[in-house]
Coordinates of C-alpha atoms in Angstrom, one line a residue:
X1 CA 135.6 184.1 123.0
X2 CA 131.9 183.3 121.9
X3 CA 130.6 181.1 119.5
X4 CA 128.5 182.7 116.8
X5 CA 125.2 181.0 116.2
X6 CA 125.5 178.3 113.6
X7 CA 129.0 176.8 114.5
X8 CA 129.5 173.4 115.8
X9 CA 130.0 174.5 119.9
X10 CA 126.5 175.9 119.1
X11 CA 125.3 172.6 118.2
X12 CA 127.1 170.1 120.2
X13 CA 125.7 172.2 122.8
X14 CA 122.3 173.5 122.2
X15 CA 120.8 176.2 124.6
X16 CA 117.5 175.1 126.4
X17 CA 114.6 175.4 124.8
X18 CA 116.0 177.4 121.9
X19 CA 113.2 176.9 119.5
X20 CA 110.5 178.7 121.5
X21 CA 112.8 181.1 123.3
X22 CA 113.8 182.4 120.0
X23 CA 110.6 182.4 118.1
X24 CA 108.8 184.9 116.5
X25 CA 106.2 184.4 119.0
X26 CA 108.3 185.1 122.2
X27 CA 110.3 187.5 121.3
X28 CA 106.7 189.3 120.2
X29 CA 105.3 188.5 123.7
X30 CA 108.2 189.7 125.4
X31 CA 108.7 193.1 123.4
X32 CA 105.4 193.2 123.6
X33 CA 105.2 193.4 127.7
X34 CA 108.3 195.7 127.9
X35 CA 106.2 198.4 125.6
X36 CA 103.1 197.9 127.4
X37 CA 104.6 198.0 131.2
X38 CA 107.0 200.9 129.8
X39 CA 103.8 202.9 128.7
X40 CA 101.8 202.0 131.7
X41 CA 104.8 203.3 133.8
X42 CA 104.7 206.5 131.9
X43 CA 101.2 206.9 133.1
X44 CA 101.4 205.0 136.3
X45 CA 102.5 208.2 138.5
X46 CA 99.2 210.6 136.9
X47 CA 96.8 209.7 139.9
X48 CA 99.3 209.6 142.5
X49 CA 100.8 212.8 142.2
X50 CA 98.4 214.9 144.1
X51 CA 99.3 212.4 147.0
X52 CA 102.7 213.1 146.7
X53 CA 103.1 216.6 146.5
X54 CA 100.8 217.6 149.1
X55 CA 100.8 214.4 151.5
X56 CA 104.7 212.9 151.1
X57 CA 106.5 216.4 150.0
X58 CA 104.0 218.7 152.0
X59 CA 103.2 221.4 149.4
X60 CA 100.3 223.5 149.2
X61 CA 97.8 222.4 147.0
X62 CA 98.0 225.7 144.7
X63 CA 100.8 224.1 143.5
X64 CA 100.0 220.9 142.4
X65 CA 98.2 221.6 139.0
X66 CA 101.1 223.6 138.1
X67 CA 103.8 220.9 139.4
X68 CA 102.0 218.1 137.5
X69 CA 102.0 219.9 134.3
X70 CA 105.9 220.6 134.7
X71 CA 106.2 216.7 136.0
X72 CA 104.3 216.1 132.3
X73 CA 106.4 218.4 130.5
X74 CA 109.3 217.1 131.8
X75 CA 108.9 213.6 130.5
X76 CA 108.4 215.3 126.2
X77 CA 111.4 217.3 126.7
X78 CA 113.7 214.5 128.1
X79 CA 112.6 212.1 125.9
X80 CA 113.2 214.7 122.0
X81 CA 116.6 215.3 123.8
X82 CA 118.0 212.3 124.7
X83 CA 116.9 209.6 121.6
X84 CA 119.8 210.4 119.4
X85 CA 122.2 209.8 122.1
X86 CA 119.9 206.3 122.7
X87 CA 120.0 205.3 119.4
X88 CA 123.4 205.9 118.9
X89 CA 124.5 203.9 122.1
X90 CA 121.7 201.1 121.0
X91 CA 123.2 200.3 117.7
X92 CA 126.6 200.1 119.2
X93 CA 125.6 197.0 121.4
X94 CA 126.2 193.7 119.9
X95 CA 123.7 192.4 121.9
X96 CA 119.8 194.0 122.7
X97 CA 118.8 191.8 125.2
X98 CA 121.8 192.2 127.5
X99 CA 121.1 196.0 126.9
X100 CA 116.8 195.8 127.4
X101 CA 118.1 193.8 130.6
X102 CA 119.7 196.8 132.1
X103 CA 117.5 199.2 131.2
X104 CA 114.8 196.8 133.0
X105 CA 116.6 196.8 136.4
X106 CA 117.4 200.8 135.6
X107 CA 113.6 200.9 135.5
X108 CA 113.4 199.1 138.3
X109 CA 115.8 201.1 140.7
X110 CA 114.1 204.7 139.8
X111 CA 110.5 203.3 140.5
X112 CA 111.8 202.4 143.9
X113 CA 113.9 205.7 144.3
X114 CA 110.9 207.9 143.1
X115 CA 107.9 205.9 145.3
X116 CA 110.6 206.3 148.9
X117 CA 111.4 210.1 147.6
X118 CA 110.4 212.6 150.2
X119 CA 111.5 215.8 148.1
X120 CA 110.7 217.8 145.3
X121 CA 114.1 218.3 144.1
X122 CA 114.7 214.1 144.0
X123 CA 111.3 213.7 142.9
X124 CA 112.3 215.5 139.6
X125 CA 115.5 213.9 139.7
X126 CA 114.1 210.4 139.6
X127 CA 111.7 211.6 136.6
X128 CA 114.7 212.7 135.0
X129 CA 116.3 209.0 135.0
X130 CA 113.0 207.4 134.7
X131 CA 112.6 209.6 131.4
X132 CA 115.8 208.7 129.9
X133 CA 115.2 205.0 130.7
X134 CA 112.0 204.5 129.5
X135 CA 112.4 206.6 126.2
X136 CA 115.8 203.9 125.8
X137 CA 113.6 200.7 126.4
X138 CA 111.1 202.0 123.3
X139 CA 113.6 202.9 121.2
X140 CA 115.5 199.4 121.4
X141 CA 112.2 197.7 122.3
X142 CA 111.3 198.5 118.4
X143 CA 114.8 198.0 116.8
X144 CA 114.4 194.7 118.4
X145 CA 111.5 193.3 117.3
X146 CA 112.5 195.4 113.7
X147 CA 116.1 193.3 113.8
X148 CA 114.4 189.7 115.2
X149 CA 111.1 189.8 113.3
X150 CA 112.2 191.7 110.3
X151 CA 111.5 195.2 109.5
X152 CA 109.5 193.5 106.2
X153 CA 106.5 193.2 109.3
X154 CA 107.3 197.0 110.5
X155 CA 103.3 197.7 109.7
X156 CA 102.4 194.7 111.5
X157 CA 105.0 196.1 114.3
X158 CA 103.9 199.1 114.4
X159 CA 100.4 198.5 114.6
X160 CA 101.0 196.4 117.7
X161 CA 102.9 199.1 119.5
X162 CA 100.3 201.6 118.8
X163 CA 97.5 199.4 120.5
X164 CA 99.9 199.0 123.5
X165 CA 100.6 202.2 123.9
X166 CA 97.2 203.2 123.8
X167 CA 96.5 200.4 126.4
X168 CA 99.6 200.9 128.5
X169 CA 98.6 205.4 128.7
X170 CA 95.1 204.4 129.2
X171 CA 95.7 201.1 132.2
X172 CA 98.7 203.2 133.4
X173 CA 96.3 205.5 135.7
X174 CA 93.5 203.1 136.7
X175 CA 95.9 200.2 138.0
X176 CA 97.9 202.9 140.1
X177 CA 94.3 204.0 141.0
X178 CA 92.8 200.9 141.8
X179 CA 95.9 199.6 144.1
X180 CA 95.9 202.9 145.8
X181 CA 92.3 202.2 146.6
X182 CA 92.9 199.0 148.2
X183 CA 95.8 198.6 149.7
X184 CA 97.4 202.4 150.0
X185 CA 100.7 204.1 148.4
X186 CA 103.1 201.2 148.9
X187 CA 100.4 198.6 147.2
X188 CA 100.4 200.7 143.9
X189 CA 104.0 200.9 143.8
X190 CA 104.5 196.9 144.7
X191 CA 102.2 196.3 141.9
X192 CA 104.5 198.5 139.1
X193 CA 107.2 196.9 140.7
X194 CA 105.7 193.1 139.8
X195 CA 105.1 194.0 136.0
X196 CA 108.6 195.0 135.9
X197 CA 110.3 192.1 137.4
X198 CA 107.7 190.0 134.8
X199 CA 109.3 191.6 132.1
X200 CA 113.1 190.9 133.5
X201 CA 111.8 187.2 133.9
X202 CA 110.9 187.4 130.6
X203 CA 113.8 189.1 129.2
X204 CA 116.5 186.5 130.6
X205 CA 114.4 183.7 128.6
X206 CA 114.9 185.6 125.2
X207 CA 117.2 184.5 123.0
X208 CA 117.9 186.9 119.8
X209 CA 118.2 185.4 116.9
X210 CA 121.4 185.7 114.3
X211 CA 121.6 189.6 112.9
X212 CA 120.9 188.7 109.5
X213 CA 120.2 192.3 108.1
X214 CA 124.0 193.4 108.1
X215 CA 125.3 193.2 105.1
X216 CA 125.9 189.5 104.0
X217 CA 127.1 188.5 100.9
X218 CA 123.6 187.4 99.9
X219 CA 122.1 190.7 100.4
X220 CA 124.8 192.2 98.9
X221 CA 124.7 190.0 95.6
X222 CA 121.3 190.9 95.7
X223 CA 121.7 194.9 96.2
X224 CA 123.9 194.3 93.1
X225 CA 122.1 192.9 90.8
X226 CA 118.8 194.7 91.5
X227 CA 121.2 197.8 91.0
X228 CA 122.5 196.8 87.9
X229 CA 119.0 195.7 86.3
X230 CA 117.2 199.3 87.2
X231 CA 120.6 200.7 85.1
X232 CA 122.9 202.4 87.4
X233 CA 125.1 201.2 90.2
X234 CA 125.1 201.5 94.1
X235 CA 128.8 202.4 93.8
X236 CA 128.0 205.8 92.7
X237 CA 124.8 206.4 94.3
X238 CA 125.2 209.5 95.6
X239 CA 124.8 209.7 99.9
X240 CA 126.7 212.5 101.5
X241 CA 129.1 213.8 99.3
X242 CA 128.4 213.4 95.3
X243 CA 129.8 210.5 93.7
X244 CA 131.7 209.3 96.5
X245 CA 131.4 205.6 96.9
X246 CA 130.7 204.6 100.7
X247 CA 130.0 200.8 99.9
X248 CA 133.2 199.9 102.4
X249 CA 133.2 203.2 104.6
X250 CA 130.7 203.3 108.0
X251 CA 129.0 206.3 108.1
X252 CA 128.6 207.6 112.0
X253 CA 127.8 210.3 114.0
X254 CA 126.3 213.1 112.6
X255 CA 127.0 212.4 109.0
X256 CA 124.5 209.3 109.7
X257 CA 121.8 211.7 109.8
X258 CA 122.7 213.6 107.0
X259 CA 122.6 210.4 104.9
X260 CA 119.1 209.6 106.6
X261 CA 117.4 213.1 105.5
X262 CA 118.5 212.5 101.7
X263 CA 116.7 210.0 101.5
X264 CA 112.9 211.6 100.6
X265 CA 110.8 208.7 102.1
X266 CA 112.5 208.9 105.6
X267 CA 112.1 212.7 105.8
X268 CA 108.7 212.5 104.3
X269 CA 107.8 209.3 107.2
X270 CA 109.3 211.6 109.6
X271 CA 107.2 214.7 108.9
X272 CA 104.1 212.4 108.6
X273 CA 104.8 210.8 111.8
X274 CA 105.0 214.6 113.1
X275 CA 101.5 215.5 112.0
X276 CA 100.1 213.1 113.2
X277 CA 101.1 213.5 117.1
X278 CA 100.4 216.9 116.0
X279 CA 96.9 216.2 115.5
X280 CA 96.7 213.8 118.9
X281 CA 97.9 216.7 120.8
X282 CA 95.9 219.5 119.4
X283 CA 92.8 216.9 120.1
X284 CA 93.9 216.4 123.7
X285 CA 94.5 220.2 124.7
X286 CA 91.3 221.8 123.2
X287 CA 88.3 219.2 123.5
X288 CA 87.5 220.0 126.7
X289 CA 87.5 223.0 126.9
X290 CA 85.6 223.3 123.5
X291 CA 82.4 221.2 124.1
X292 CA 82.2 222.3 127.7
X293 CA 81.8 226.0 126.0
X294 CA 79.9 224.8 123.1
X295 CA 77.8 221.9 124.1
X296 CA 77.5 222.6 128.2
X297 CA 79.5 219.2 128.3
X298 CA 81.2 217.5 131.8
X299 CA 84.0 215.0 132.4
X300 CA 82.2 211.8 131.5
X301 CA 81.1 213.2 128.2
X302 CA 84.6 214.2 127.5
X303 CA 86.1 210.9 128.5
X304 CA 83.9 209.3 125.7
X305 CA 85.1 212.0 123.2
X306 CA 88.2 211.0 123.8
X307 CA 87.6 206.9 123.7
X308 CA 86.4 207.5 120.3
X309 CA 89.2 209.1 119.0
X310 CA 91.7 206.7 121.0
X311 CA 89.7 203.3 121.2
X312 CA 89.6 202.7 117.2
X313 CA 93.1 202.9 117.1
X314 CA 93.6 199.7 119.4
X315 CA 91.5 197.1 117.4
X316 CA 92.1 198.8 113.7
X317 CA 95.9 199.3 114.1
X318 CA 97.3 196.0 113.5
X319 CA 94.8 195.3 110.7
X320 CA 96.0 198.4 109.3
X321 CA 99.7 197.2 109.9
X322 CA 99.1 193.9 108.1
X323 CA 97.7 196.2 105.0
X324 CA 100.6 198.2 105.4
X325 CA 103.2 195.9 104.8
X326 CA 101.6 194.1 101.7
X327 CA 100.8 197.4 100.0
X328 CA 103.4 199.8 101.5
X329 CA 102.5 203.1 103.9
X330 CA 102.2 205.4 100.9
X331 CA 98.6 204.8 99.9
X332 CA 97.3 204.2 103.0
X333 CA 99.0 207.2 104.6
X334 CA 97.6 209.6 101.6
X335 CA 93.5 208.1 102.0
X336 CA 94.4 208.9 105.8
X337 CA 95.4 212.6 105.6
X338 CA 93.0 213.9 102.7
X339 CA 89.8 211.5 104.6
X340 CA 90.5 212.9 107.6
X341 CA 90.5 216.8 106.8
X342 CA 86.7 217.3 106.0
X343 CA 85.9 215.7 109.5
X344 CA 88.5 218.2 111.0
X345 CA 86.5 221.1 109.0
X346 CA 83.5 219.4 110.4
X347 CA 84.4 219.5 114.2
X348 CA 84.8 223.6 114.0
X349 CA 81.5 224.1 112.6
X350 CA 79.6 221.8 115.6
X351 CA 78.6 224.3 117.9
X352 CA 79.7 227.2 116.3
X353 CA 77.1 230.0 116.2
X354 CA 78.4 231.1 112.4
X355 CA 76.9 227.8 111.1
X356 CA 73.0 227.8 112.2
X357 CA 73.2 224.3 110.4
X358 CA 75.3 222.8 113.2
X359 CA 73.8 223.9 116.1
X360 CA 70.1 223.4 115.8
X361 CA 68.9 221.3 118.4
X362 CA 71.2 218.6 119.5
X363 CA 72.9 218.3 115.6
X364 CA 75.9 219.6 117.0
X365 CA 76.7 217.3 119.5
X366 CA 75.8 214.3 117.4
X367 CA 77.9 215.9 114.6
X368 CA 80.7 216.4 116.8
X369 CA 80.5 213.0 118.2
X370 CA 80.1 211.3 115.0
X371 CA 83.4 213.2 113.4
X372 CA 85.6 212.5 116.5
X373 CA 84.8 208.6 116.2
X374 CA 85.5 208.9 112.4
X375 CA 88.5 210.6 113.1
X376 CA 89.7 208.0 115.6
X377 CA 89.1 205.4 112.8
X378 CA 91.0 207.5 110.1
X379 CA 94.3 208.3 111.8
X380 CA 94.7 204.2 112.1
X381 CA 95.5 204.5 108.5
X382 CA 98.9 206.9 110.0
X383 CA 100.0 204.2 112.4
X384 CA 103.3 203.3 111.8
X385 CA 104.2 205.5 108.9
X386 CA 107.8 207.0 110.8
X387 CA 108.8 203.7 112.2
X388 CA 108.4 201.6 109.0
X389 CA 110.0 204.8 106.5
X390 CA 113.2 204.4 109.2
X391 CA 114.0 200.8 109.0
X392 CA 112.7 200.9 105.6
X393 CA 114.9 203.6 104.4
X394 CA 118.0 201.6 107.1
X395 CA 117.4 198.4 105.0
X396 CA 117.6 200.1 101.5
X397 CA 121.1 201.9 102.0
X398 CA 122.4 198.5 103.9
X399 CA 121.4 196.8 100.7
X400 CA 123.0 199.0 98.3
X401 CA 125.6 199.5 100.7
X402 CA 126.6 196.7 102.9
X403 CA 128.1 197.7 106.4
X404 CA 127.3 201.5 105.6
X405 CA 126.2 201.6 109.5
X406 CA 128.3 199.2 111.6
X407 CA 128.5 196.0 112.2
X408 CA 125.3 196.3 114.1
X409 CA 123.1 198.5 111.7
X410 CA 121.2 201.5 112.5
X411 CA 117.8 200.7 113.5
X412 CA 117.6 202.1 117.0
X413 CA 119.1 205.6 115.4
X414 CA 116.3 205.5 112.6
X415 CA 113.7 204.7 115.4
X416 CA 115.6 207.5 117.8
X417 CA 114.6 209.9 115.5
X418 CA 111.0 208.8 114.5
X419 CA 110.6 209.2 118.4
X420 CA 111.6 212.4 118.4
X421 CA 109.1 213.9 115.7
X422 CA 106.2 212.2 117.6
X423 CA 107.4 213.8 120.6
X424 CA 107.9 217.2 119.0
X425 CA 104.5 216.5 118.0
X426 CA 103.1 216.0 121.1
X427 CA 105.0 219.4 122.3
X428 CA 103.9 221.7 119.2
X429 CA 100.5 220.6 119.6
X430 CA 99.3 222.2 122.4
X431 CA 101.4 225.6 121.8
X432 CA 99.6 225.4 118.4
X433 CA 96.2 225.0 119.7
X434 CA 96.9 227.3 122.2
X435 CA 97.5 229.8 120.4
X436 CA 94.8 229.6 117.6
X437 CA 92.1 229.2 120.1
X438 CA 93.1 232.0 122.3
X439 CA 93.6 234.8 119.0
X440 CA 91.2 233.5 116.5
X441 CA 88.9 230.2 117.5
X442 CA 88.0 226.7 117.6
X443 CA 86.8 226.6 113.6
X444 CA 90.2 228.5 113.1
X445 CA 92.4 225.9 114.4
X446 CA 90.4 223.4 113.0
X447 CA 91.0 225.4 109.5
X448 CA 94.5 225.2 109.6
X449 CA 94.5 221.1 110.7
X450 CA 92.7 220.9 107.6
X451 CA 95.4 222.9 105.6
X452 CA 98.4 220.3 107.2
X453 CA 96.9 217.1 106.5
X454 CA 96.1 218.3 103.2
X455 CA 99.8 219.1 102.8
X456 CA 101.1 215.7 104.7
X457 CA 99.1 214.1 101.9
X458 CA 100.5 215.6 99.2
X459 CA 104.0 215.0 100.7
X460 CA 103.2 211.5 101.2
X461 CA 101.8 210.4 97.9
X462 CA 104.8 211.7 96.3
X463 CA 108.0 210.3 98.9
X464 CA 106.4 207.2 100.8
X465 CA 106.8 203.5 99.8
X466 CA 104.8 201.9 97.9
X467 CA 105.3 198.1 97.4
X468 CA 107.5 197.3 94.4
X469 CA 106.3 194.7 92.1
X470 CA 109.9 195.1 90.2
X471 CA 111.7 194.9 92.6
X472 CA 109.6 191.8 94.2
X473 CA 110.5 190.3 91.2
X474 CA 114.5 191.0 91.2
X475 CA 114.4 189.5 94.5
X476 CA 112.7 186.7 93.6
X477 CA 114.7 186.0 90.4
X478 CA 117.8 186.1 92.9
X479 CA 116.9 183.3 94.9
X480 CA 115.9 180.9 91.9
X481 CA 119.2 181.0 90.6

């Protein structure tokens, strides 16, 4: 039997260094090396893959554009399929950090199984785990820090985690790179290896804190009375089925979804959070190509093109966050989407022969240059809009309706699916751009970009959050009395 945090064992016997191992601080340092090294890892492999395939496996080098892309692929497809599954698993573990543990040495194993592989076959089989296993240490990487720091600083969250993922996809290549360079194939892998055994180090030092989101009789007095002062009751708040009450009865399994997508500001977070990967992937698989047509443009160019989009995202995004979670992610969202179409419009017409305008001189590559930056500084305002709708919406329904998830609440479900739609984003997008490019044009896609966001702003001014001065207020006449 354990002790649960609180009792007197607990204090007769106090765990070393308890204070910092379980601060705010620590727990954001550690979750916040676990995201990074698990992006970086994403991303590590990129530059060594054309060593592998045609050195290690001995393929023909025709193939290695086309085995990359499927090595790419791969990861998307794992990752939209197996996050409900994650999240379901994740919410049934009393304990994240025994959990992030294993998934850590997990990690650990398929790095070492996929850098000693010596075919194709168990090169995609290692992928396959290393997939699964890093799509599992996001998903409860962010329902931890969502369940330790509260998901009241999900902006703030969410802002960090954009900035390291942007500086985990972006180190990922040139550390692998760089190691390769100095010390050969087993260098680069020793050195992924190292961050990883960092992050166990790390890891074993956590202590969680006390789940204090599930349900208590606080919360639930609270729930209660806000309930009762807006005129109607949580008991008959309708979920699944009517009038049914589901204050005592946990909801699992499929039905937990259900109960998710009634709720308008998580489906309306969730199709946001869509658009915008939508819009990141459509960027990615059409830029070069474009200015190299339109502009006479090479790589280095391009790789500017796309720090402008990508760098104003990793200082911005946790000031935006912090905005976020004063003011909600409606507002912000809505400025995001409807500022952020007219430099969309703007992109097609650079360069395009249609709009004499935009292509005297150099006036299209400076308008083009200047749109993409502005665009990389607008989408900050979407940062975070799935992940804080999810736990948002999770801590609504657990206040009306304590234990409606479990004993252990449903944030890694809520995130499980928020990292689906950004996936499914990043998959659409390039079939999308494809597609429009290839039958109509570059203005045309652009066109219809402009169309969406317009839409994801509508959709977001009417269903997302907004902060609550009422129901600030209820809260804070609860604790007075």
């Amino acid at each position: 039997m354990f002790s649960l945090p609180g009792t007197k064992k607990q204090v007769s016997q106090p765990t070393w260094g308890y204070r910092w191992r379980s601060s705010d601080t620590f727990i954001l340092s550690s979750m916040s090396m676990a995201l990074f090294t698990d992006e970086m890892l994403f991303a590590f492999m990129v530059p060594l893959l054309p060593h592998i395939f045609e050195n290690r496996l001995g393929l023909d080098t025709s193939l290695t554009q086309r085995l990359t892309s499927i090595f790419l692929v791969e990861g998307a497809l794992i990752s939209i399929i197996s996050s409900p599954f994650i999240g379901d698993i994740a919410d049934r573990a009393s304990s994240k950090k025994f959990l992030l543990l294993v998934l850590l040495v997990l990690t650990l194993i398929s790095v070492l199984c996929l850098s000693i592989t010596t075919t194709l076959t168990w090169l995609l089989i290692g992928r396959f785990f290393q997939c699964i296993v890093s799509n599992a240490l996001y998903i409860v990487g962010m329902a931890t820090m969502a369940e330790n720091i509260g998901s009241e600083h999900m902006g703030k969250i969410a802002g960090l985690s954009s900035t390291l993922t942007a500086a985990g996809t972006c180190s990922g290549p040139v550390i692998a790179g760089f190691l390769f360079g100095i010390g050969g194939y087993w260098t680069a892998w020793a050195g992924a290896a190292l961050f990883l055994v960092v992050d166990i180090i790390m890891r074993l030092l956590m202590v969680e804190k006390p789940q204090k989101h599930r349900g208590t009789a606080d919360r639930s007095r609270s729930g209660s009375l806000c309930a009762e002062e807006h005129g109607h009751s949580s008991e008959t708040e309708p979920l699944l089925n009517g009038g049914r009450s589901l204050t005592t009865d946990e909801i699992g399994g499929w039905r937990f979804y259900v109960c998710l997508f009634r709720q308008p500001r998580f489906t309306a977070g969730i199709v946001c959070y869509f658009v915008f990967a939508l819009f990141i992937a459509s960027f990615e698989s059409t830029i070069a190509m474009h200015v190299r047509y339109a502009f006479d443009w090479g790589v280095f160019p391009v790789g500017l093109l796309f720090a402008s989009i990508q760098g104003p995202g990793m200082i911005l995004a946790p000031l935006v966050g912090v905005l976020k979670d004063r003011v909600g992610s409606g507002v912000p969202t809505t400025i995001g989407f409807i500022s952020v179409a007219p430099f969309l419009w703007f992109l097609g017409v650079a360069g395009d022969e249609r709009f004499p305008w935009a292509t005297l001189g150099n006036r299209g590559k400076i308008i083009y240059g200047v749109c993409t930056t502005m665009i990389g500084c607008l989408m900050c305002l979407l940062n975070g809009v799935g992940m804080m709708e999810a736990t948002g919406t999770v801590d609504e329904l657990e206040e009306s309706h304590p234990g409606i998830f479990g004993p252990y609440g449903g944030y890694s479900r809520a995130v499980a699916i928020t990292n689906m739609s950004w996936m499914s984003g990043l998959l659409v997008g390039p079939i999308l751009a494809g597609f429009m490019v290839e039958k109509f044009g570059y203005l045309e896609l652009q066109c219809v970009l402009v169309v969406t966001s317009l839409l994801a702003s509508l959709n977001a001014a009417v269903n997302l959050s907004s902060t609550s001065p009422q129901r600030e207020e209820c809260n804070s006449d609860f604790e007075t009395d």
